[in-house]
């Protein structure tokens, strides 16, 4: 018998090659007259292109976004926004740039137009994160949800293949956990299955040729769906564990998600039969955990946490941190289970549903 609750998030999504060129129409629609454009230093060219497209609608460019949103850069951007008297933000880039937009919007309550260029999915969520003195604090606030998202696959053609792969598996991880989330719902499960399918199908073509426009379009479509599932549900063991590994041991975000996902699925899918069936359909494999491990490594992703700088001596603390606060998960989050998962992920051991 069905039993669920679902709340649609209020945002507009425009998707398609060339949509970036229409960004000024979007500002006009939202009555934004003085936008601050955000990017990372390597993507300043993209920010400058946005500046040109916006003309008088652009009050300035802040091309200093950094990974994990250090509080100092958020403060600097907030001050610039205040000085310039901006009435909205255009965040053009990956999760780090969109994260900076959210950190500013958290205090100023001005609308964000997100123009994502990776598959991380932050543009679809009301989740923010700020790092102060090495500690990353995250929270959920509807004020930071972008009001408008422009997905232009053209902007992903420059995303290096290795980053495309791990970013894609980062997105698939959102979908996988949305399928067994405590607040899952039928519409989100459909989106999750389709999002994972679209990414798994297109990533090998991107590895073969990063300029394959059809594959880039399909992958971005998948990442939109996966991001939407992240924004609509509460994540479990996989995201908590990756948050710990990233935050405490400074392991890189998307790579960590890619390595850890098969191990958590091997553990959780035993007690999440609907998610197992959906992922069987999405992967076309009887064993989604084994499939995701093999397909990611075949696509060139790292196979073990040891390759990311994690060490045997770190296991105990990682297990301690990941089991400190209780949260909902299909199976109990015990120290013994997490220890086996982390040790196997450290060494890149083969995995299959039911191994744990
Ligand atoms: P990123 O934004 O840090 O980008 C990595 C690098 O790739 C940057 O130098 C960036 O400029 C560059 N880049 C991005 N797109 C490019 C492109 N198309 N071509 C060339 N270079 C490009 O990486 P990410 O994985 O997108 O984001 C990771 C961050 O996002 C983490 O801090 C993570 O915690 C956060 N995140 C937040 C949420 C959320 O809901 N709040 C969701 C997912 C990720």
Coordinates of C-alpha atoms and ligand atoms in Angstrom, one line a residue:
X1 CA 0.0 0.0 0.0
X2 CA 1.3 3.4 -0.9
X3 CA 2.1 5.9 1.8
X4 CA 4.1 9.1 1.1
X5 CA 4.4 12.8 1.2
X6 CA 5.9 15.0 -1.5
X7 CA 6.6 18.7 -1.7
X8 CA 7.6 20.2 -5.1
X9 CA 10.5 22.7 -4.9
X10 CA 9.7 26.1 -6.5
X11 CA 12.1 26.7 -9.3
X12 CA 12.3 27.0 -13.1
X13 CA 14.6 24.8 -15.2
X14 CA 15.7 25.6 -18.7
X15 CA 17.6 22.9 -20.5
X16 CA 19.3 22.7 -23.9
X17 CA 22.3 23.6 -26.0
X18 CA 22.6 27.4 -26.3
X19 CA 20.4 28.2 -23.3
X20 CA 23.2 30.1 -21.6
X21 CA 22.9 32.8 -24.3
X22 CA 19.4 33.5 -22.9
X23 CA 20.5 34.3 -19.4
X24 CA 19.6 38.0 -19.7
X25 CA 16.0 37.1 -20.6
X26 CA 15.9 35.1 -17.3
X27 CA 17.1 38.1 -15.3
X28 CA 14.5 40.3 -17.0
X29 CA 11.8 37.8 -16.1
X30 CA 12.9 37.9 -12.5
X31 CA 13.3 41.7 -12.5
X32 CA 16.9 41.5 -11.5
X33 CA 18.7 44.7 -12.5
X34 CA 22.1 44.4 -10.8
X35 CA 23.4 40.9 -10.7
X36 CA 26.8 39.7 -9.3
X37 CA 28.3 37.0 -11.4
X38 CA 30.2 34.2 -9.5
X39 CA 32.8 31.7 -10.7
X40 CA 36.0 30.0 -9.7
X41 CA 39.3 31.5 -10.9
X42 CA 39.7 28.8 -13.7
X43 CA 36.2 29.6 -15.0
X44 CA 36.5 33.4 -15.0
X45 CA 36.2 33.4 -18.8
X46 CA 32.7 31.9 -18.4
X47 CA 31.8 34.6 -15.8
X48 CA 33.1 37.3 -18.2
X49 CA 31.0 35.9 -21.0
X50 CA 28.0 36.1 -18.7
X51 CA 28.9 39.7 -17.9
X52 CA 28.9 40.5 -21.6
X53 CA 25.5 38.8 -22.1
X54 CA 24.0 40.7 -19.2
X55 CA 25.3 44.1 -20.2
X56 CA 23.9 46.7 -17.8
X57 CA 22.2 43.9 -15.8
X58 CA 25.7 42.9 -14.5
X59 CA 26.9 44.9 -11.5
X60 CA 30.2 42.9 -11.1
X61 CA 32.1 39.7 -11.3
X62 CA 33.5 37.8 -8.3
X63 CA 35.7 35.0 -9.7
X64 CA 37.1 33.7 -6.4
X65 CA 34.9 30.7 -5.6
X66 CA 36.7 27.9 -3.8
X67 CA 36.0 24.3 -2.9
X68 CA 33.9 23.8 0.3
X69 CA 33.1 27.6 0.5
X70 CA 35.6 29.0 3.0
X71 CA 33.9 31.6 5.2
X72 CA 36.5 34.2 4.2
X73 CA 35.5 34.0 0.5
X74 CA 31.8 34.1 1.5
X75 CA 32.4 37.2 3.6
X76 CA 34.4 38.9 0.8
X77 CA 31.7 38.2 -1.8
X78 CA 28.9 39.3 0.6
X79 CA 30.8 42.6 1.2
X80 CA 31.2 43.1 -2.6
X81 CA 27.5 42.4 -3.1
X82 CA 26.6 44.9 -0.5
X83 CA 28.9 47.6 -1.9
X84 CA 27.6 47.1 -5.4
X85 CA 24.0 47.0 -4.2
X86 CA 23.2 43.8 -6.1
X87 CA 19.8 42.4 -6.3
X88 CA 20.6 38.8 -7.4
X89 CA 23.4 36.4 -8.2
X90 CA 24.4 34.4 -11.3
X91 CA 26.4 31.4 -10.2
X92 CA 28.2 29.9 -13.2
X93 CA 30.2 26.7 -12.4
X94 CA 30.2 23.5 -10.3
X95 CA 29.1 22.8 -6.8
X96 CA 31.8 25.2 -5.4
X97 CA 30.5 28.2 -7.2
X98 CA 26.9 27.5 -6.6
X99 CA 27.8 26.8 -3.0
X100 CA 29.3 30.3 -2.8
X101 CA 26.1 31.8 -4.2
X102 CA 24.1 29.9 -1.5
X103 CA 26.4 31.2 1.2
X104 CA 25.8 34.8 0.2
X105 CA 22.1 34.3 -0.3
X106 CA 21.8 32.8 3.1
X107 CA 22.3 36.3 4.6
X108 CA 21.1 38.6 1.8
X109 CA 18.0 36.6 0.6
X110 CA 18.5 37.7 -3.0
X111 CA 17.6 35.2 -5.8
X112 CA 20.2 32.9 -7.4
X113 CA 20.3 31.9 -11.0
X114 CA 22.4 28.8 -11.3
X115 CA 24.2 27.9 -14.4
X116 CA 25.8 24.5 -13.5
X117 CA 28.8 23.1 -15.4
X118 CA 29.3 19.8 -13.6
X119 CA 27.0 16.9 -12.6
X120 CA 27.2 17.5 -8.8
X121 CA 23.6 18.7 -8.5
X122 CA 23.9 21.5 -5.9
X123 CA 21.7 23.8 -8.1
X124 CA 18.7 21.6 -7.3
X125 CA 18.9 21.7 -3.6
X126 CA 18.3 24.0 -0.6
X127 CA 21.4 22.6 1.1
X128 CA 24.2 25.0 1.9
X129 CA 27.7 24.5 3.3
X130 CA 30.3 26.8 4.7
X131 CA 33.8 26.0 6.0
X132 CA 35.1 27.9 9.0
X133 CA 38.5 27.0 10.5
X134 CA 38.6 23.7 8.7
X135 CA 35.1 22.6 9.9
X136 CA 32.3 22.4 7.3
X137 CA 28.9 23.3 8.6
X138 CA 25.9 22.4 6.4
X139 CA 22.2 23.2 6.6
X140 CA 19.0 23.3 4.7
X141 CA 17.3 26.6 4.0
X142 CA 14.7 27.3 1.3
X143 CA 16.2 30.8 0.8
X144 CA 19.3 29.3 -0.8
X145 CA 17.4 27.2 -3.4
X146 CA 18.2 28.8 -6.9
X147 CA 15.0 30.3 -8.3
X148 CA 16.1 29.5 -11.8
X149 CA 18.5 26.9 -13.3
X150 CA 19.9 27.0 -16.8
X151 CA 21.4 23.7 -18.0
X152 CA 23.4 24.3 -21.2
X153 CA 25.3 21.1 -22.1
X154 CA 27.6 23.2 -24.2
X155 CA 29.2 24.4 -21.0
X156 CA 30.1 20.8 -20.0
X157 CA 32.1 20.1 -23.2
X158 CA 35.1 21.5 -21.4
X159 CA 34.7 19.4 -18.3
X160 CA 37.7 17.0 -18.4
X161 CA 36.8 13.4 -18.9
X162 CA 38.1 12.2 -15.5
X163 CA 36.1 14.9 -13.7
X164 CA 33.0 14.1 -15.8
X165 CA 33.2 10.4 -14.7
X166 CA 33.5 11.1 -10.9
X167 CA 31.0 14.0 -11.1
X168 CA 28.6 11.6 -12.8
X169 CA 28.9 8.9 -10.2
X170 CA 28.5 11.6 -7.5
X171 CA 25.1 12.3 -9.1
X172 CA 24.2 8.6 -9.3
X173 CA 24.9 8.4 -5.6
X174 CA 22.2 11.0 -4.9
X175 CA 19.7 9.0 -6.9
X176 CA 20.7 5.7 -5.3
X177 CA 20.2 7.0 -1.8
X178 CA 17.0 8.8 -2.8
X179 CA 15.6 5.4 -3.8
X180 CA 15.7 4.2 -0.1
X181 CA 15.4 7.6 1.7
X182 CA 13.1 7.8 4.7
X183 CA 11.1 10.5 2.8
X184 CA 11.2 8.8 -0.7
X185 CA 8.1 9.3 -2.9
X186 CA 7.0 7.7 -6.2
X187 CA 7.8 10.7 -8.4
X188 CA 11.3 11.1 -6.9
X189 CA 11.9 7.3 -7.3
X190 CA 11.0 7.6 -11.0
X191 CA 13.4 10.5 -11.4
X192 CA 16.1 8.7 -9.5
X193 CA 15.9 5.6 -11.6
X194 CA 15.8 7.6 -14.9
X195 CA 18.6 9.9 -13.8
X196 CA 20.9 7.0 -12.9
X197 CA 20.1 5.2 -16.1
X198 CA 20.8 8.3 -18.3
X199 CA 24.2 8.9 -16.6
X200 CA 25.3 5.2 -16.7
X201 CA 24.4 5.1 -20.4
X202 CA 26.1 8.3 -21.4
X203 CA 29.3 8.3 -19.3
X204 CA 31.1 5.6 -21.4
X205 CA 30.4 7.7 -24.6
X206 CA 31.8 10.8 -22.9
X207 CA 34.9 8.8 -21.9
X208 CA 35.3 7.8 -25.6
X209 CA 34.8 11.4 -26.8
X210 CA 34.2 14.3 -24.4
X211 CA 32.8 16.4 -27.2
X212 CA 30.0 13.9 -28.0
X213 CA 27.1 16.4 -27.8
X214 CA 24.3 13.8 -27.5
X215 CA 26.1 12.0 -24.6
X216 CA 26.8 15.4 -22.9
X217 CA 23.1 16.3 -23.2
X218 CA 22.0 12.9 -21.8
X219 CA 24.5 13.1 -18.9
X220 CA 23.4 16.6 -18.0
X221 CA 19.7 15.5 -18.1
X222 CA 20.6 12.6 -15.8
X223 CA 22.4 15.0 -13.4
X224 CA 19.4 17.3 -13.3
X225 CA 17.2 14.4 -12.3
X226 CA 19.7 13.1 -9.7
X227 CA 20.2 16.6 -8.3
X228 CA 16.4 17.0 -8.0
X229 CA 16.3 13.7 -6.0
X230 CA 19.0 15.0 -3.6
X231 CA 17.0 18.2 -3.1
X232 CA 13.8 16.3 -2.3
X233 CA 15.0 13.6 0.1
X234 CA 17.1 13.0 3.2
X235 CA 20.4 11.2 2.5
X236 CA 21.6 8.2 4.5
X237 CA 24.8 6.2 5.1
X238 CA 26.6 6.9 1.8
X239 CA 26.4 10.7 2.0
X240 CA 27.1 10.8 5.8
X241 CA 30.2 8.6 5.3
X242 CA 31.5 10.6 2.3
X243 CA 30.9 13.8 4.3
X244 CA 33.0 12.4 7.1
X245 CA 35.8 11.2 4.7
X246 CA 35.8 14.5 2.8
X247 CA 35.6 16.8 5.9
X248 CA 37.9 15.0 8.3
X249 CA 40.5 13.5 5.9
X250 CA 40.2 16.1 3.2
X251 CA 39.5 13.5 0.4
X252 CA 38.3 15.0 -2.8
X253 CA 34.5 15.1 -3.0
X254 CA 33.4 13.4 -6.2
X255 CA 36.1 10.8 -6.2
X256 CA 35.2 9.7 -2.7
X257 CA 31.5 9.4 -3.6
X258 CA 32.5 7.2 -6.6
X259 CA 34.7 4.8 -4.7
X260 CA 32.4 4.5 -1.7
X261 CA 29.0 4.1 -3.4
X262 CA 29.3 0.4 -4.4
X263 CA 30.2 -0.6 -0.9
X264 CA 27.3 1.2 0.7
X265 CA 24.9 -0.2 -1.9
X266 CA 26.3 -3.8 -1.2
X267 CA 25.3 -3.2 2.4
X268 CA 22.1 -1.3 2.1
X269 CA 20.3 -2.9 -0.9
X270 CA 19.9 -6.1 1.1
X271 CA 17.2 -4.3 3.1
X272 CA 15.9 -2.0 0.4
X273 CA 14.1 -4.3 -2.1
X274 CA 12.4 -1.5 -4.1
X275 CA 15.7 0.4 -4.5
X276 CA 17.5 -2.8 -5.6
X277 CA 14.8 -3.5 -8.3
X278 CA 15.0 0.1 -9.5
X279 CA 18.8 0.0 -9.7
X280 CA 18.7 -3.4 -11.4
X281 CA 16.6 -1.7 -14.1
X282 CA 18.8 1.4 -14.3
X283 CA 22.0 -0.6 -14.6
X284 CA 20.6 -3.5 -16.6
X285 CA 22.5 -5.8 -14.1
X286 CA 21.3 -8.2 -11.4
X287 CA 23.9 -6.7 -9.1
X288 CA 24.0 -2.9 -9.1
X289 CA 26.8 -2.7 -6.5
X290 CA 29.1 -4.8 -8.6
X291 CA 28.0 -3.1 -11.8
X292 CA 28.7 0.4 -10.4
X293 CA 32.1 -0.6 -9.1
X294 CA 33.2 -2.2 -12.4
X295 CA 31.7 0.5 -14.7
X296 CA 33.3 3.4 -12.7
X297 CA 36.7 1.8 -12.7
X298 CA 36.4 0.9 -16.4
X299 CA 35.6 4.6 -17.0
X300 CA 38.9 5.5 -15.3
X301 CA 37.7 6.4 -11.8
X302 CA 39.9 5.6 -8.8
X303 CA 39.1 2.1 -7.4
X304 CA 40.2 2.6 -3.8
X305 CA 40.3 5.2 -1.1
X306 CA 44.0 4.6 -0.7
X307 CA 44.5 6.3 -4.1
X308 CA 42.8 9.4 -2.7
X309 CA 45.2 9.6 0.3
X310 CA 43.2 7.7 2.9
X311 CA 45.3 5.4 5.1
X312 CA 44.8 2.3 7.2
X313 CA 45.5 4.3 10.3
X314 CA 42.5 6.6 9.5
X315 CA 39.9 3.8 9.5
X316 CA 39.2 3.8 13.2
X317 CA 38.6 7.6 13.4
X318 CA 36.5 7.5 10.2
X319 CA 34.3 4.7 11.7
X320 CA 34.0 6.6 15.0
X321 CA 33.0 9.8 13.2
X322 CA 30.5 8.2 10.8
X323 CA 28.7 6.4 13.6
X324 CA 28.6 9.3 16.1
X325 CA 25.2 10.7 15.3
X326 CA 22.2 8.5 14.6
X327 CA 20.3 8.8 11.3
X328 CA 17.8 6.8 9.3
X329 CA 19.3 4.1 7.0
X330 CA 17.8 0.9 5.5
X331 CA 20.1 -1.2 7.8
X332 CA 21.5 -0.3 11.2
X333 CA 24.6 1.7 11.1
X334 CA 26.9 -0.4 13.3
X335 CA 30.6 0.1 13.9
X336 CA 31.3 -3.4 12.8
X337 CA 29.5 -2.9 9.4
X338 CA 31.0 0.5 8.7
X339 CA 34.5 -0.8 9.6
X340 CA 34.2 -3.6 7.0
X341 CA 32.9 -1.2 4.4
X342 CA 35.6 1.4 5.0
X343 CA 38.4 -1.2 5.0
X344 CA 37.1 -2.7 1.8
X345 CA 36.8 0.7 0.2
X346 CA 40.3 1.6 1.4
X347 CA 41.8 -1.3 -0.6
X348 CA 39.3 -1.4 -3.5
X349 CA 38.1 -5.0 -2.7
X350 CA 35.5 -6.5 -5.1
X351 CA 32.0 -6.0 -3.8
X352 CA 28.5 -7.5 -4.4
X353 CA 25.1 -7.1 -2.9
X354 CA 24.9 -9.1 0.2
X355 CA 28.7 -9.2 0.9
X356 CA 28.1 -7.6 4.3
Ligands
LIG1 P1 33.8 22.2 -8.3 O1 32.7 23.1 -8.4 O2 34.7 22.3 -7.1 O3 34.6 22.2 -9.6 C1 35.9 21.6 -9.7 C2 36.8 22.3 -10.7 O4 36.3 22.1 -12.0 C3 36.8 23.8 -10.5 O5 38.1 24.3 -10.7 C4 35.9 24.3 -11.5 O6 36.1 25.6 -11.9 C5 36.1 23.4 -12.6 N1 35.0 23.2 -13.6 C6 33.7 23.1 -13.3 N2 33.0 22.9 -14.4 C7 33.9 22.9 -15.4 C8 33.7 22.8 -16.9 N3 32.5 22.6 -17.4 N4 34.8 22.9 -17.6 C9 36.1 23.1 -17.1 N5 36.3 23.2 -15.7 C10 35.2 23.1 -14.9 O7 33.3 20.6 -8.3 P2 31.9 20.0 -8.0 O8 32.1 18.5 -7.9 O9 30.9 20.4 -9.0 O10 31.4 20.6 -6.6 C11 31.9 20.1 -5.4 C12 31.4 20.9 -4.2 O11 30.0 21.0 -4.3 C13 31.7 20.3 -2.9 O12 32.1 21.3 -2.0 C14 30.4 19.7 -2.5 O13 30.3 19.6 -1.1 C15 29.4 20.7 -3.1 N6 28.1 20.1 -3.4 C16 27.0 20.6 -2.7 C17 25.8 20.1 -2.9 C18 24.6 20.7 -2.2 O14 23.5 20.3 -2.4 N7 24.8 21.7 -1.4 C19 25.6 19.1 -3.8 C20 26.7 18.5 -4.5 C21 28.0 19.1 -4.3

